[in-house]
mmCIF file of C-alpha atoms in Angstrom:
data_model
loop_
_atom_site.group_PDB
_atom_site.id
_atom_site.type_symbol
_atom_site.label_atom_id
_atom_site.label_comp_id
_atom_site.label_asym_id
_atom_site.label_seq_id
_atom_site.Cartn_x
_atom_site.Cartn_y
_atom_site.Cartn_z
ATOM 1 C CA MET A 1 4.554 -37.164 13.059
ATOM 2 C CA ALA A 2 5.956 -37.747 9.580
ATOM 3 C CA ILE A 3 3.306 -35.481 7.998
ATOM 4 C CA GLN A 4 3.995 -32.740 10.539
ATOM 5 C CA SER A 5 7.701 -33.046 9.850
ATOM 6 C CA TYR A 6 7.114 -32.573 6.091
ATOM 7 C CA LYS A 7 4.921 -29.554 6.816
ATOM 8 C CA ASN A 8 7.627 -27.977 8.944
ATOM 9 C CA GLN A 9 10.245 -28.605 6.272
ATOM 10 C CA ALA A 10 8.003 -27.084 3.596
ATOM 11 C CA HIS A 11 7.352 -24.063 5.816
ATOM 12 C CA MET A 12 11.072 -23.541 6.388
ATOM 13 C CA LEU A 13 11.762 -23.907 2.655
ATOM 14 C CA VAL A 14 9.210 -21.222 1.778
ATOM 15 C CA LYS A 15 10.243 -18.870 4.595
ATOM 16 C CA ASN A 16 14.021 -19.195 4.313
ATOM 17 C CA TYR A 17 14.378 -19.519 0.559
ATOM 18 C CA LEU A 18 11.374 -18.849 -1.688
ATOM 19 C CA LEU A 19 10.164 -15.789 0.274
ATOM 20 C CA ALA A 20 13.520 -14.686 1.630
ATOM 21 C CA ASP A 21 14.512 -11.176 0.522
ATOM 22 C CA PRO A 22 17.254 -12.280 -1.941
ATOM 23 C CA PHE A 23 14.966 -14.791 -3.671
ATOM 24 C CA LEU A 24 11.594 -13.040 -3.393
ATOM 25 C CA PRO A 25 11.771 -11.181 -6.742
ATOM 26 C CA TYR A 26 12.635 -14.338 -8.670
ATOM 27 C CA THR A 27 10.015 -16.413 -6.844
ATOM 28 C CA SER A 28 7.318 -13.839 -7.594
ATOM 29 C CA ILE A 29 8.269 -13.640 -11.284
ATOM 30 C CA LEU A 30 8.096 -17.423 -11.534
ATOM 31 C CA CYS A 31 4.692 -17.378 -9.815
ATOM 32 C CA GLY A 32 3.468 -14.822 -12.359
ATOM 33 C CA ILE A 33 4.625 -16.920 -15.313
ATOM 34 C CA LEU A 34 3.144 -20.121 -13.894
ATOM 35 C CA ALA A 35 -0.137 -18.350 -13.151
ATOM 36 C CA CYS A 36 -0.327 -17.236 -16.795
ATOM 37 C CA LYS A 37 0.148 -20.834 -17.944
ATOM 38 C CA VAL A 38 -2.544 -22.131 -15.567
ATOM 39 C CA VAL A 39 -5.076 -19.465 -16.591
ATOM 40 C CA TYR A 40 -4.377 -20.095 -20.295
ATOM 41 C CA ASP A 41 -4.966 -23.847 -19.991
ATOM 42 C CA LEU A 42 -8.055 -23.465 -17.789
ATOM 43 C CA THR A 43 -9.570 -20.902 -20.156
ATOM 44 C CA ASP A 44 -9.002 -23.195 -23.127
ATOM 45 C CA LEU A 45 -10.541 -26.146 -21.274
ATOM 46 C CA ILE A 46 -13.567 -24.304 -19.887
ATOM 47 C CA SER A 47 -14.280 -22.424 -23.132
ATOM 48 C CA SER A 48 -14.198 -25.667 -25.134
ATOM 49 C CA PHE A 49 -17.000 -27.089 -22.992
ATOM 50 C CA TYR A 50 -19.157 -24.055 -22.176
ATOM 51 C CA ILE A 51 -18.678 -21.452 -24.950
ATOM 52 C CA LYS A 52 -20.545 -22.541 -28.076
ATOM 53 C CA THR A 53 -18.701 -20.178 -30.415
ATOM 54 C CA TYR A 54 -15.214 -21.086 -29.123
ATOM 55 C CA PRO A 55 -14.655 -24.308 -31.171
ATOM 56 C CA GLY A 56 -15.574 -22.418 -34.338
ATOM 57 C CA LEU A 57 -12.896 -19.761 -33.866
ATOM 58 C CA THR A 58 -9.661 -19.830 -35.822
ATOM 59 C CA LYS A 59 -6.478 -20.945 -34.073
ATOM 60 C CA ILE A 60 -5.199 -17.382 -33.645
ATOM 61 C CA GLN A 61 -8.603 -16.266 -32.337
ATOM 62 C CA ARG A 62 -8.535 -19.027 -29.714
ATOM 63 C CA VAL A 63 -5.021 -18.000 -28.697
ATOM 64 C CA ASP A 64 -6.178 -14.385 -28.466
ATOM 65 C CA TRP A 65 -9.235 -15.475 -26.465
ATOM 66 C CA ASN A 66 -7.092 -17.312 -23.891
ATOM 67 C CA ILE A 67 -4.459 -14.573 -23.657
ATOM 68 C CA ARG A 68 -7.154 -11.988 -22.961
ATOM 69 C CA ALA A 69 -8.320 -14.167 -20.066
ATOM 70 C CA ILE A 70 -4.766 -14.045 -18.684
ATOM 71 C CA SER A 71 -4.626 -10.287 -19.143
ATOM 72 C CA THR A 72 -7.991 -9.850 -17.419
ATOM 73 C CA THR A 73 -6.907 -11.995 -14.457
ATOM 74 C CA HIS A 74 -3.663 -10.041 -14.109
ATOM 75 C CA ALA A 75 -5.524 -6.735 -14.383
ATOM 76 C CA ILE A 76 -7.930 -7.645 -11.571
ATOM 77 C CA PHE A 77 -5.040 -8.785 -9.366
ATOM 78 C CA VAL A 78 -2.660 -5.874 -9.931
ATOM 79 C CA SER A 79 -5.274 -3.085 -10.023
ATOM 80 C CA THR A 80 -6.746 -4.298 -6.711
ATOM 81 C CA LEU A 81 -3.277 -4.418 -5.158
ATOM 82 C CA SER A 82 -2.430 -1.004 -6.622
ATOM 83 C CA LEU A 83 -5.585 0.636 -5.278
ATOM 84 C CA TYR A 84 -4.796 -0.815 -1.859
ATOM 85 C CA PHE A 85 -1.227 0.507 -1.759
ATOM 86 C CA VAL A 86 -2.018 3.933 -3.224
ATOM 87 C CA PHE A 87 -5.209 4.787 -1.324
ATOM 88 C CA TRP A 88 -5.546 2.529 1.746
ATOM 89 C CA SER A 89 -2.197 1.182 2.895
ATOM 90 C CA ASP A 90 -0.047 3.180 5.304
ATOM 91 C CA LEU A 91 3.137 2.023 3.575
ATOM 92 C CA PHE A 92 3.372 5.072 1.311
ATOM 93 C CA SER A 93 1.131 7.523 3.165
ATOM 94 C CA ASP A 94 2.035 7.383 6.863
ATOM 95 C CA PRO A 95 4.559 10.192 7.570
ATOM 96 C CA GLN A 96 5.583 8.463 10.806
ATOM 97 C CA LEU A 97 7.063 5.493 8.959
ATOM 98 C CA SER A 98 10.841 5.582 8.620
ATOM 99 C CA GLY A 99 12.459 6.371 5.313
ATOM 100 C CA LEU A 100 11.487 8.552 2.383
ATOM 101 C CA THR A 101 8.303 7.684 0.498
ATOM 102 C CA VAL A 102 10.120 6.947 -2.762
ATOM 103 C CA PHE A 103 12.319 4.332 -1.045
ATOM 104 C CA ARG A 104 9.612 2.455 0.848
ATOM 105 C CA SER A 105 8.686 -1.122 0.011
ATOM 106 C CA SER A 106 7.396 -4.268 1.667
ATOM 107 C CA THR A 107 7.377 -8.009 1.039
ATOM 108 C CA LEU A 108 3.857 -7.789 -0.377
ATOM 109 C CA SER A 109 4.555 -4.775 -2.615
ATOM 110 C CA THR A 110 7.685 -6.425 -4.029
ATOM 111 C CA PHE A 111 5.929 -9.760 -4.530
ATOM 112 C CA GLY A 112 3.025 -8.069 -6.342
ATOM 113 C CA LEU A 113 5.391 -6.315 -8.750
ATOM 114 C CA GLY A 114 7.163 -9.606 -9.433
ATOM 115 C CA VAL A 115 3.919 -11.368 -10.321
ATOM 116 C CA SER A 116 3.052 -8.475 -12.627
ATOM 117 C CA LEU A 117 6.492 -8.651 -14.228
ATOM 118 C CA GLY A 118 5.991 -12.365 -14.857
ATOM 119 C CA TYR A 119 2.779 -11.508 -16.676
ATOM 120 C CA PHE A 120 4.468 -8.828 -18.808
ATOM 121 C CA PHE A 121 7.208 -11.300 -19.788
ATOM 122 C CA SER A 122 4.663 -13.949 -20.758
ATOM 123 C CA ASP A 123 2.340 -11.619 -22.645
ATOM 124 C CA LEU A 124 5.170 -9.912 -24.510
ATOM 125 C CA ALA A 125 6.584 -13.303 -25.533
ATOM 126 C CA MET A 126 3.196 -14.396 -26.896
ATOM 127 C CA THR A 127 2.743 -11.079 -28.700
ATOM 128 C CA LEU A 128 6.144 -11.309 -30.396
ATOM 129 C CA TRP A 129 5.560 -14.973 -31.246
ATOM 130 C CA GLN A 130 2.304 -14.162 -33.065
ATOM 131 C CA TYR A 131 3.266 -10.619 -34.147
ATOM 132 C CA PRO A 132 1.373 -8.649 -35.338
ATOM 133 C CA ALA A 133 -1.789 -10.736 -34.945
ATOM 134 C CA LEU A 134 -2.067 -10.117 -31.184
ATOM 135 C CA GLY A 135 -0.979 -6.483 -31.120
ATOM 136 C CA GLY A 136 0.917 -3.816 -33.027
ATOM 137 C CA ILE A 137 4.147 -1.984 -32.256
ATOM 138 C CA GLU A 138 2.458 0.313 -29.720
ATOM 139 C CA TYR A 139 1.448 -2.752 -27.724
ATOM 140 C CA VAL A 140 5.030 -4.049 -27.747
ATOM 141 C CA ILE A 141 6.366 -0.647 -26.657
ATOM 142 C CA HIS A 142 3.799 -0.495 -23.850
ATOM 143 C CA HIS A 143 4.860 -3.885 -22.478
ATOM 144 C CA ILE A 144 8.594 -3.223 -22.775
ATOM 145 C CA LEU A 145 8.368 0.133 -20.985
ATOM 146 C CA SER A 146 6.083 -1.294 -18.308
ATOM 147 C CA GLY A 147 8.341 -4.306 -17.803
ATOM 148 C CA ILE A 148 11.486 -2.181 -17.421
ATOM 149 C CA ALA A 149 9.820 0.169 -14.931
ATOM 150 C CA VAL A 150 8.299 -2.647 -12.871
ATOM 151 C CA ALA A 151 11.571 -4.632 -12.833
ATOM 152 C CA TYR A 152 13.626 -1.637 -11.705
ATOM 153 C CA SER A 153 11.155 -0.732 -8.975
ATOM 154 C CA MET A 154 10.946 -4.327 -7.764
ATOM 155 C CA PHE A 155 14.705 -5.016 -7.600
ATOM 156 C CA THR A 156 15.751 -1.631 -6.169
ATOM 157 C CA GLY A 157 12.706 -0.793 -4.034
ATOM 158 C CA GLU A 158 12.646 2.713 -5.533
ATOM 159 C CA ALA A 159 9.463 4.521 -6.590
ATOM 160 C CA GLN A 160 7.172 1.575 -5.910
ATOM 161 C CA LEU A 161 4.396 4.054 -5.083
ATOM 162 C CA TYR A 162 4.573 5.596 -8.572
ATOM 163 C CA THR A 163 4.776 2.165 -10.171
ATOM 164 C CA TYR A 164 1.560 1.160 -8.451
ATOM 165 C CA MET A 165 -0.064 4.472 -9.429
ATOM 166 C CA VAL A 166 0.607 3.657 -13.065
ATOM 167 C CA LEU A 167 -0.543 0.047 -12.635
ATOM 168 C CA ILE A 168 -3.961 1.257 -11.436
ATOM 169 C CA SER A 169 -4.596 1.923 -15.128
ATOM 170 C CA GLU A 170 -4.957 -1.847 -15.547
ATOM 171 C CA VAL A 171 -8.449 -1.449 -14.072
ATOM 172 C CA THR A 172 -9.638 -0.647 -17.613
ATOM 173 C CA THR A 173 -8.248 -3.869 -19.117
ATOM 174 C CA PRO A 174 -11.174 -6.216 -18.269
ATOM 175 C CA GLU A 175 -13.632 -3.836 -19.956
ATOM 176 C CA ILE A 176 -11.446 -3.653 -23.062
ATOM 177 C CA HIS A 177 -11.291 -7.435 -23.300
ATOM 178 C CA LEU A 178 -15.018 -7.788 -22.617
ATOM 179 C CA ARG A 179 -15.619 -5.576 -25.639
ATOM 180 C CA TRP A 180 -13.554 -7.945 -27.778
ATOM 181 C CA TYR A 181 -15.438 -10.967 -26.399
ATOM 182 C CA LEU A 182 -18.794 -9.331 -27.174
ATOM 183 C CA ASP A 183 -17.640 -8.533 -30.702
ATOM 184 C CA THR A 184 -16.298 -12.052 -31.254
ATOM 185 C CA ALA A 185 -19.546 -13.547 -29.932
ATOM 186 C CA GLY A 186 -21.558 -11.491 -32.467
ATOM 187 C CA MET A 187 -23.048 -9.105 -29.876
ATOM 188 C CA LYS A 188 -21.781 -5.873 -31.377
ATOM 189 C CA LYS A 189 -25.325 -4.522 -31.757
ATOM 190 C CA SER A 190 -26.398 -5.379 -28.207
ATOM 191 C CA ILE A 191 -27.095 -2.919 -25.396
ATOM 192 C CA ALA A 192 -24.297 -4.624 -23.433
ATOM 193 C CA TYR A 193 -21.820 -3.530 -26.124
ATOM 194 C CA LEU A 194 -23.013 0.083 -25.844
ATOM 195 C CA ILE A 195 -22.848 0.106 -22.043
ATOM 196 C CA ASN A 196 -19.394 -1.444 -22.216
ATOM 197 C CA GLY A 197 -18.217 1.397 -24.483
ATOM 198 C CA ILE A 198 -19.488 4.031 -22.035
ATOM 199 C CA VAL A 199 -17.824 2.267 -19.091
ATOM 200 C CA ILE A 200 -14.532 2.099 -20.999
ATOM 201 C CA PHE A 201 -14.717 5.824 -21.764
ATOM 202 C CA ILE A 202 -15.320 6.764 -18.114
ATOM 203 C CA GLY A 203 -12.779 4.286 -16.747
ATOM 204 C CA TRP A 204 -10.108 5.336 -19.239
ATOM 205 C CA LEU A 205 -10.645 9.014 -18.490
ATOM 206 C CA ILE A 206 -10.225 8.450 -14.752
ATOM 207 C CA ALA A 207 -7.545 5.729 -14.614
ATOM 208 C CA ARG A 208 -5.409 6.528 -17.653
ATOM 209 C CA VAL A 209 -5.775 10.290 -18.074
ATOM 210 C CA LEU A 210 -6.675 12.022 -14.797
ATOM 211 C CA LEU A 211 -4.755 9.621 -12.567
ATOM 212 C CA PHE A 212 -1.593 10.129 -14.622
ATOM 213 C CA GLY A 213 -1.987 13.865 -14.029
ATOM 214 C CA TYR A 214 -2.334 13.201 -10.297
ATOM 215 C CA MET A 215 0.828 11.083 -10.355
ATOM 216 C CA PHE A 216 2.869 13.877 -11.904
ATOM 217 C CA TYR A 217 1.413 16.290 -9.344
ATOM 218 C CA HIS A 218 2.517 13.923 -6.574
ATOM 219 C CA VAL A 219 6.008 13.776 -8.109
ATOM 220 C CA TYR A 220 6.057 17.595 -8.134
ATOM 221 C CA LEU A 221 5.160 17.725 -4.420
ATOM 222 C CA HIS A 222 7.863 15.158 -3.577
ATOM 223 C CA TYR A 223 10.438 16.303 -6.107
ATOM 224 C CA ASP A 224 13.111 16.681 -3.403
ATOM 225 C CA GLN A 225 12.758 12.954 -2.670
ATOM 226 C CA VAL A 226 12.715 11.955 -6.341
ATOM 227 C CA MET A 227 15.999 13.822 -6.834
ATOM 228 C CA LYS A 228 17.640 11.459 -4.331
ATOM 229 C CA MET A 229 16.890 8.399 -6.461
ATOM 230 C CA HIS A 230 19.442 6.857 -8.813
ATOM 231 C CA THR A 231 19.643 8.579 -12.186
ATOM 232 C CA PHE A 232 18.057 5.654 -14.021
ATOM 233 C CA GLY A 233 15.155 5.589 -11.555
ATOM 234 C CA TYR A 234 14.732 9.354 -11.898
ATOM 235 C CA VAL A 235 14.542 9.006 -15.685
ATOM 236 C CA LEU A 236 12.018 6.170 -15.394
ATOM 237 C CA VAL A 237 9.742 8.154 -13.066
ATOM 238 C CA PHE A 238 9.415 10.874 -15.697
ATOM 239 C CA GLY A 239 10.033 8.993 -18.934
ATOM 240 C CA VAL A 240 7.877 5.848 -18.648
ATOM 241 C CA PRO A 241 4.659 7.530 -17.407
ATOM 242 C CA SER A 242 5.099 10.235 -20.063
ATOM 243 C CA ALA A 243 5.466 7.666 -22.853
ATOM 244 C CA LEU A 244 2.578 5.575 -21.526
ATOM 245 C CA GLY A 245 0.521 8.733 -21.123
ATOM 246 C CA ILE A 246 1.016 9.554 -24.814
ATOM 247 C CA LEU A 247 -0.049 6.033 -25.774
ATOM 248 C CA ASN A 248 -3.063 6.322 -23.460
ATOM 249 C CA MET A 249 -4.126 9.569 -25.124
ATOM 250 C CA MET A 250 -3.779 7.980 -28.572
ATOM 251 C CA TRP A 251 -5.949 5.039 -27.505
ATOM 252 C CA PHE A 252 -8.371 7.415 -25.773
ATOM 253 C CA GLY A 253 -8.914 9.168 -29.088
ATOM 254 C CA LYS A 254 -9.762 5.810 -30.676
ATOM 255 C CA ILE A 255 -12.152 5.037 -27.808
ATOM 256 C CA ILE A 256 -13.975 8.334 -28.291
ATOM 257 C CA ARG A 257 -14.278 7.800 -32.030
ATOM 258 C CA GLY A 258 -15.513 4.241 -31.504
ATOM 259 C CA LEU A 259 -18.097 5.324 -28.928
ATOM 260 C CA VAL A 260 -19.369 8.131 -31.157
ATOM 261 C CA LYS A 261 -19.621 5.704 -34.075
ATOM 262 C CA THR A 262 -21.534 3.154 -31.975
ATOM 263 C CA LEU A 263 -23.963 5.803 -30.698
ATOM 264 C CA ALA A 264 -24.508 7.112 -34.242
ATOM 265 C CA LYS A 265 -25.279 3.629 -35.579
ATOM 266 C CA ARG A 266 -27.646 2.922 -32.713
ATOM 267 C CA ARG A 267 -29.444 6.244 -33.262
ATOM 268 C CA SER A 268 -29.734 5.444 -36.971
ATOM 269 C CA ARG A 269 -31.235 2.017 -36.266
ATOM 270 C CA THR A 270 -33.714 3.584 -33.820
ATOM 271 C CA LYS A 271 -34.842 6.110 -36.427
ATOM 272 C CA GLU A 272 -35.281 3.339 -39.029
ATOM 273 C CA ALA A 273 -37.342 1.317 -36.568
ATOM 274 C CA ASP A 274 -39.530 4.337 -35.805
ATOM 275 C CA THR A 275 -40.003 4.963 -39.534
ATOM 276 C CA ASP A 276 -41.039 1.345 -40.149
ATOM 277 C CA ASN A 277 -43.597 1.567 -37.357
#
């Protein structure tokens, strides 16, 4: 009876306070920050025991290693949630649901944005703490713009569909970090490194170039609804994706140059091997 009583009290606490509408954003942000801390510590612990090269890394490399694990975990979580809301959920697609599309939200969509915001806070703090070792100014700008857009969408409930469209781009993050892990592990000349570069190119083209174009097309089709948003939200819908799109194109150029360079080196090594034989 005592155990059941504690369970009921815990259930009421979660339902009436932690997940209640007024507290949900703050609870989700806290969950995101705590999740980052847990993933960081687990990555450090597991890597120390099972990754032979990890103990030999410098302190900043180990920090970078663990932070990339956090970023990868967040990317898997938020990109999966984003794909669900944009392409499978009825929340933003069913015309029979009440309310305009740009003003629709749910407990899950708000909670997901809060967790993501907690990650952006944590990652930005680590980046500034170790600046510029963990990322340059473009990385800081990316996180600040993303954090502002996600926070506004979460607290107001406006344009959550477009926020999740942009967050789909996180699907490319695990591949980017895998490339760094392969490089750090001394596997830059491996076939896995080459395949990873091709996957990054394709994923980036779809998720961070073409999908951004689709988002702006969707905004064009629903421009009458976007006009009904608050001025700040209206500016964010156009300004943040545009700025992130420019950054994505800059990084895409680097990806293309890196892939071409890798292919050229591999072709050169193949020719040398053929000559030796």
